[in-house]
Short mmCIF file of C-alpha atoms in Angstrom, two decimals:
data_model
loop_
_atom_site.label_atom_id
_atom_site.label_comp_id
_atom_site.label_asym_id
_atom_site.label_seq_id
_atom_site.Cartn_x
_atom_site.Cartn_y
_atom_site.Cartn_z
CA UNK A 1 169.89 68.16 38.87
CA UNK A 2 168.84 71.53 40.20
CA UNK A 3 168.36 71.06 43.95
CA UNK A 4 170.03 69.46 46.95
CA UNK A 5 166.62 68.06 47.90
CA UNK A 6 164.94 65.04 46.34
CA UNK A 7 161.95 65.55 44.06
CA UNK A 8 158.66 64.88 45.81
CA UNK A 9 156.63 62.55 43.58
CA UNK A 10 153.42 64.13 42.39
CA UNK A 11 154.37 67.69 43.40
CA UNK A 12 154.44 68.97 39.80
CA UNK A 13 151.03 67.47 39.07
CA UNK A 14 149.70 68.95 42.31
CA UNK A 15 150.94 72.41 41.31
CA UNK A 16 149.35 72.07 37.87
CA UNK A 17 146.00 70.96 39.28
CA UNK A 18 146.03 73.84 41.76
CA UNK A 19 146.48 76.34 38.89
CA UNK A 20 143.68 74.77 36.85
CA UNK A 21 141.38 74.70 39.89
CA UNK A 22 141.99 78.43 40.33
CA UNK A 23 141.13 79.01 36.65
CA UNK A 24 137.89 77.04 37.07
CA UNK A 25 137.04 79.09 40.16
CA UNK A 26 137.58 82.34 38.23
CA UNK A 27 135.43 80.98 35.39
CA UNK A 28 132.55 80.09 37.72
CA UNK A 29 132.66 83.55 39.27
CA UNK A 30 132.62 85.13 35.81
CA UNK A 31 129.65 83.02 34.74
CA UNK A 32 127.67 84.52 37.60
CA UNK A 33 128.41 88.01 36.25
CA UNK A 34 128.16 87.38 32.50
CA UNK A 35 125.18 86.59 30.33
CA UNK A 36 124.65 82.82 29.74
CA UNK A 37 125.49 83.20 26.04
CA UNK A 38 129.11 83.78 27.10
CA UNK A 39 129.37 80.65 29.27
CA UNK A 40 130.50 78.43 26.41
CA UNK A 41 133.28 80.88 25.53
CA UNK A 42 134.39 80.95 29.17
CA UNK A 43 134.58 77.14 29.20
CA UNK A 44 136.65 77.17 26.01
CA UNK A 45 139.09 79.64 27.57
CA UNK A 46 139.48 77.41 30.64
CA UNK A 47 140.20 74.38 28.43
CA UNK A 48 142.69 76.45 26.41
CA UNK A 49 144.39 77.63 29.62
CA UNK A 50 144.67 74.08 31.01
CA UNK A 51 146.13 72.70 27.77
CA UNK A 52 148.65 75.51 27.24
CA UNK A 53 149.71 75.47 30.90
CA UNK A 54 150.38 71.71 30.77
CA UNK A 55 152.51 72.13 27.65
CA UNK A 56 154.40 75.03 29.21
CA UNK A 57 155.10 73.27 32.51
CA UNK A 58 156.21 70.06 30.80
CA UNK A 59 158.53 72.08 28.56
CA UNK A 60 159.89 73.89 31.60
CA UNK A 61 160.81 70.64 33.34
CA UNK A 62 162.40 69.35 30.13
CA UNK A 63 164.51 72.52 29.93
CA UNK A 64 165.55 72.18 33.56
CA UNK A 65 166.81 68.64 32.87
CA UNK A 66 169.12 69.68 30.04
CA UNK A 67 171.98 70.95 32.19
CA UNK A 68 172.50 70.48 35.94
CA UNK A 69 173.05 73.40 38.28
CA UNK A 70 176.69 74.39 38.80
CA UNK A 71 176.04 74.01 42.53
CA UNK A 72 175.25 70.35 41.93
CA UNK A 73 177.71 69.47 39.16
CA UNK A 74 180.63 71.64 40.30
CA UNK A 75 182.65 74.15 38.30
CA UNK A 76 185.11 71.68 36.79
CA UNK A 77 184.49 71.26 33.05
CA UNK A 78 181.05 72.84 33.45
CA UNK A 79 179.28 73.20 30.04
CA UNK A 80 178.96 76.99 30.10
CA UNK A 81 177.71 77.29 26.51
CA UNK A 82 174.97 74.69 27.06
CA UNK A 83 174.00 76.50 30.25
CA UNK A 84 173.57 79.77 28.31
CA UNK A 85 171.26 78.04 25.86
CA UNK A 86 169.32 76.57 28.75
CA UNK A 87 168.92 79.98 30.35
CA UNK A 88 167.68 81.46 27.06
CA UNK A 89 165.16 78.63 26.75
CA UNK A 90 164.02 79.27 30.33
CA UNK A 91 163.48 82.96 29.59
CA UNK A 92 161.42 82.09 26.53
CA UNK A 93 159.41 79.54 28.51
CA UNK A 94 158.77 82.08 31.28
CA UNK A 95 157.55 84.66 28.77
CA UNK A 96 155.16 82.06 27.37
CA UNK A 97 153.97 81.33 30.93
CA UNK A 98 153.16 85.03 31.43
CA UNK A 99 151.14 85.05 28.21
CA UNK A 100 149.24 81.95 29.37
CA UNK A 101 148.37 83.72 32.64
CA UNK A 102 146.86 86.43 30.48
CA UNK A 103 144.13 83.93 29.54
CA UNK A 104 142.85 84.33 33.10
CA UNK A 105 142.33 88.04 32.40
CA UNK A 106 140.43 87.11 29.24
CA UNK A 107 138.15 84.90 31.36
CA UNK A 108 137.56 87.74 33.83
CA UNK A 109 136.66 90.17 31.04
CA UNK A 110 134.44 87.87 28.95
CA UNK A 111 130.95 89.28 28.71
CA UNK A 112 131.92 92.56 30.38
CA UNK A 113 132.72 94.66 27.32
CA UNK A 114 130.50 96.17 24.67
CA UNK A 115 128.32 93.98 22.48
CA UNK A 116 129.84 93.48 19.04
CA UNK A 117 127.49 93.69 16.09
CA UNK A 118 128.87 90.42 14.69
CA UNK A 119 128.05 88.51 17.88
CA UNK A 120 125.62 85.69 17.00
CA UNK A 121 123.24 86.86 19.75
CA UNK A 122 123.86 90.60 19.38
CA UNK A 123 120.19 91.58 19.01
CA UNK A 124 119.17 89.40 21.95
CA UNK A 125 121.89 90.85 24.19
CA UNK A 126 121.11 94.41 23.15
CA UNK A 127 117.41 93.89 23.85
CA UNK A 128 118.27 92.56 27.30
CA UNK A 129 120.45 95.59 27.95
CA UNK A 130 117.69 97.86 26.66
CA UNK A 131 115.23 96.23 29.05
CA UNK A 132 117.54 96.90 31.99
CA UNK A 133 117.97 100.54 31.01
CA UNK A 134 114.22 101.02 30.60
CA UNK A 135 113.64 99.46 34.03
CA UNK A 136 116.24 101.80 35.49
CA UNK A 137 114.57 104.79 33.81
CA UNK A 138 111.21 103.86 35.28
CA UNK A 139 112.72 103.33 38.72
CA UNK A 140 114.40 106.74 38.68
CA UNK A 141 111.19 108.48 37.61
CA UNK A 142 109.08 106.67 40.21
CA UNK A 143 111.54 107.38 43.03
CA UNK A 144 111.70 111.05 42.08
CA UNK A 145 107.89 111.17 41.98
CA UNK A 146 107.71 109.58 45.46
CA UNK A 147 110.13 112.19 46.78
CA UNK A 148 108.19 115.08 45.22
CA UNK A 149 105.00 113.87 46.84
CA UNK A 150 106.38 113.00 50.29
CA UNK A 151 109.42 115.30 50.55
CA UNK A 152 111.35 112.31 51.89
CA UNK A 153 112.62 108.92 50.75
CA UNK A 154 111.72 107.19 54.00
CA UNK A 155 109.17 104.48 53.37
CA UNK A 156 109.82 104.33 49.60
CA UNK A 157 108.85 100.76 48.62
CA UNK A 158 111.09 100.89 45.52
CA UNK A 159 114.37 101.10 47.46
CA UNK A 160 116.16 98.72 49.77
CA UNK A 161 117.88 100.04 52.88
CA UNK A 162 121.38 100.23 51.38
CA UNK A 163 120.33 102.10 48.25
CA UNK A 164 118.10 104.39 50.29
CA UNK A 165 121.06 105.47 52.41
CA UNK A 166 123.27 105.97 49.35
CA UNK A 167 120.71 108.27 47.76
CA UNK A 168 120.27 110.25 50.98
CA UNK A 169 124.03 110.73 51.28
CA UNK A 170 124.24 111.79 47.65
CA UNK A 171 121.47 114.36 48.12
CA UNK A 172 123.19 115.76 51.22
CA UNK A 173 126.38 116.31 49.23
CA UNK A 174 124.60 117.86 46.26
CA UNK A 175 125.26 121.51 45.43
CA UNK A 176 121.75 121.93 44.06
CA UNK A 177 119.42 123.97 46.33
CA UNK A 178 116.60 121.47 45.75
CA UNK A 179 118.32 118.13 45.15
CA UNK A 180 116.45 115.14 43.80
CA UNK A 181 117.23 111.45 44.41
CA UNK A 182 118.14 111.10 40.74
CA UNK A 183 119.33 114.34 39.09
CA UNK A 184 117.86 115.30 35.73
CA UNK A 185 121.13 114.64 33.90
CA UNK A 186 121.03 110.97 34.94
CA UNK A 187 117.60 110.53 33.41
CA UNK A 188 118.64 112.47 30.30
CA UNK A 189 121.80 110.40 29.79
CA UNK A 190 120.02 107.12 30.42
CA UNK A 191 117.25 108.09 28.00
CA UNK A 192 119.82 109.00 25.35
CA UNK A 193 121.41 105.55 25.74
CA UNK A 194 117.95 103.95 25.40
CA UNK A 195 117.38 105.80 22.12
CA UNK A 196 120.85 104.80 20.88
CA UNK A 197 120.23 101.13 21.65
CA UNK A 198 116.82 101.17 19.98
CA UNK A 199 118.38 102.63 16.85
CA UNK A 200 121.17 100.06 16.87
CA UNK A 201 118.77 97.15 17.39
CA UNK A 202 116.59 98.38 14.54
CA UNK A 203 119.65 98.72 12.31
CA UNK A 204 120.87 95.18 13.10
CA UNK A 205 117.43 93.71 12.48
CA UNK A 206 117.18 95.58 9.19
CA UNK A 207 120.65 94.42 8.13
CA UNK A 208 119.75 90.81 8.94
CA UNK A 209 116.47 91.10 7.05
CA UNK A 210 117.75 92.90 3.97
CA UNK A 211 121.31 91.58 3.78
CA UNK A 212 124.18 92.96 1.72
CA UNK A 213 125.60 92.12 -1.67
CA UNK A 214 129.13 92.36 -3.01
CA UNK A 215 130.44 93.64 -6.32
CA UNK A 216 133.32 93.35 -8.74
CA UNK A 217 135.78 96.19 -9.20
CA UNK A 218 138.80 96.67 -11.42
CA UNK A 219 141.39 94.21 -10.11
CA UNK A 220 139.29 92.46 -7.52
CA UNK A 221 136.01 91.70 -5.82
CA UNK A 222 134.11 92.87 -2.75
CA UNK A 223 132.45 90.00 -0.89
CA UNK A 224 129.66 90.47 1.66
CA UNK A 225 130.54 87.53 3.91
CA UNK A 226 127.38 87.15 5.98
CA UNK A 227 128.69 84.17 7.96
CA UNK A 228 131.83 85.99 9.10
CA UNK A 229 130.01 89.33 9.38
CA UNK A 230 132.68 91.07 7.29
CA UNK A 231 132.91 93.06 4.08
CA UNK A 232 135.95 91.47 2.44
CA UNK A 233 138.00 92.97 -0.38
CA UNK A 234 139.85 90.41 -2.51
CA UNK A 235 142.55 91.78 -4.82
CA UNK A 236 144.13 89.96 -7.75
CA UNK A 237 147.44 91.67 -6.93
CA UNK A 238 148.78 93.37 -3.83
CA UNK A 239 147.33 96.90 -3.59
CA UNK A 240 149.74 99.80 -4.00
CA UNK A 241 151.08 101.62 -0.97
CA UNK A 242 148.70 104.49 -1.67
CA UNK A 243 145.69 102.17 -1.87
CA UNK A 244 146.74 100.32 1.29
CA UNK A 245 146.92 103.64 3.12
CA UNK A 246 143.39 104.49 1.95
CA UNK A 247 142.11 101.08 3.05
CA UNK A 248 143.56 101.54 6.54
CA UNK A 249 142.24 105.08 6.78
CA UNK A 250 138.75 103.76 6.02
CA UNK A 251 138.81 101.03 8.65
CA UNK A 252 139.85 98.02 6.55
CA UNK A 253 142.50 95.69 7.95
CA UNK A 254 144.48 92.91 6.32
CA UNK A 255 143.39 89.42 7.49
CA UNK A 256 146.08 86.87 6.51
CA UNK A 257 143.86 83.85 7.24
CA UNK A 258 141.15 85.21 4.95
CA UNK A 259 143.54 86.61 2.36
CA UNK A 260 141.43 89.76 2.31
CA UNK A 261 141.15 93.32 3.52
CA UNK A 262 138.04 93.47 5.68
CA UNK A 263 135.95 95.30 8.25
CA UNK A 264 132.66 94.73 10.04
CA UNK A 265 129.81 94.21 7.56
CA UNK A 266 127.35 97.07 7.90
CA UNK A 267 126.24 100.11 5.94
CA UNK A 268 129.16 102.12 7.30
CA UNK A 269 131.52 99.60 5.66
CA UNK A 270 129.73 100.03 2.33
CA UNK A 271 129.97 103.81 2.61
CA UNK A 272 133.66 103.53 3.50
CA UNK A 273 134.30 101.45 0.38
CA UNK A 274 132.36 103.99 -1.65
CA UNK A 275 134.84 106.70 -0.65
CA UNK A 276 137.64 104.84 -2.46
CA UNK A 277 137.44 105.31 -6.20
CA UNK A 278 139.55 102.22 -6.99
CA UNK A 279 136.78 100.05 -5.45
CA UNK A 280 134.06 101.45 -7.70
CA UNK A 281 131.84 98.63 -9.13
CA UNK A 282 132.35 97.72 -12.77
CA UNK A 283 128.64 98.36 -13.31
CA UNK A 284 129.28 102.08 -12.79
CA UNK A 285 126.94 102.28 -9.82
CA UNK A 286 128.09 103.12 -6.32
CA UNK A 287 128.39 100.31 -3.74
CA UNK A 288 125.45 101.71 -1.75
CA UNK A 289 123.24 101.78 -4.86
CA UNK A 290 123.81 98.04 -5.26
CA UNK A 291 122.54 97.19 -1.80
CA UNK A 292 118.98 95.92 -1.32
CA UNK A 293 116.60 98.43 0.15
CA UNK A 294 114.55 97.75 3.24
CA UNK A 295 110.82 97.84 2.75
CA UNK A 296 109.32 100.86 4.41
CA UNK A 297 106.76 100.06 7.06
CA UNK A 298 103.39 101.70 6.44
CA UNK A 299 102.85 104.71 8.62
CA UNK A 300 99.95 104.62 11.03
CA UNK A 301 97.19 107.04 10.19
CA UNK A 302 96.60 109.81 12.69
CA UNK A 303 93.40 109.38 14.65
CA UNK A 304 91.49 112.44 15.65
#
């Protein structure tokens, strides 16, 4: 209906399988880069891509069969109106195809971004990242120490040939009169990131150990949804425009599926809710006063 050539049996299926094979190839490459905890998510994205692509391609062929090409049918009594509807359907189908191709970008980016606090393995992933940063810190210190002692990087057992040459080239380009393999700012920045990660890991462990509790307020309830990792605000009636503006300004977003205004469950969320007077607990306390307190670890005595 759309070509002067006959359809080659199996060509559509071959095209589909080629696209899915490419998606699987991308997924396998991403698994090599990403932490194993993300592999299941990558597999789910591949399955989602394959299913949506099949639906899209089948719909596309169905659309193509609605009205023949004018080159095939001829201009006499050609159904122009039906052809316009077909073209609109094709445009919509093509836009959906572009969105489906975006799933491939999601596969490529899985495991490459920051680690969300509500990730089920957040502490484990952060500790792995911390370990890598600490190893890097030690490497930089040891390489710098080797250079101070020997005044050269040649023979440094900590560096392979490629990295050795990169460091030499970097030192040659340095403006510093006495360049080091790893400048001080690199060690300072890396050490700052180590401290930040340690603080975040400690905070997540404390949150998991202590937990959070919700409260009732005038016209609704605040729920500490531990499973979803969200502080959810449930209102008996739709909040006023002024209150909605305050919620958005404090990081809360409307979640239609949950029927709640919510944000990531942590102490910052509790403090954000505390800034809004209309969420004040009926008990008269502040939201932060209602939260359980972490037990303080006994301090080690100083040995002389």
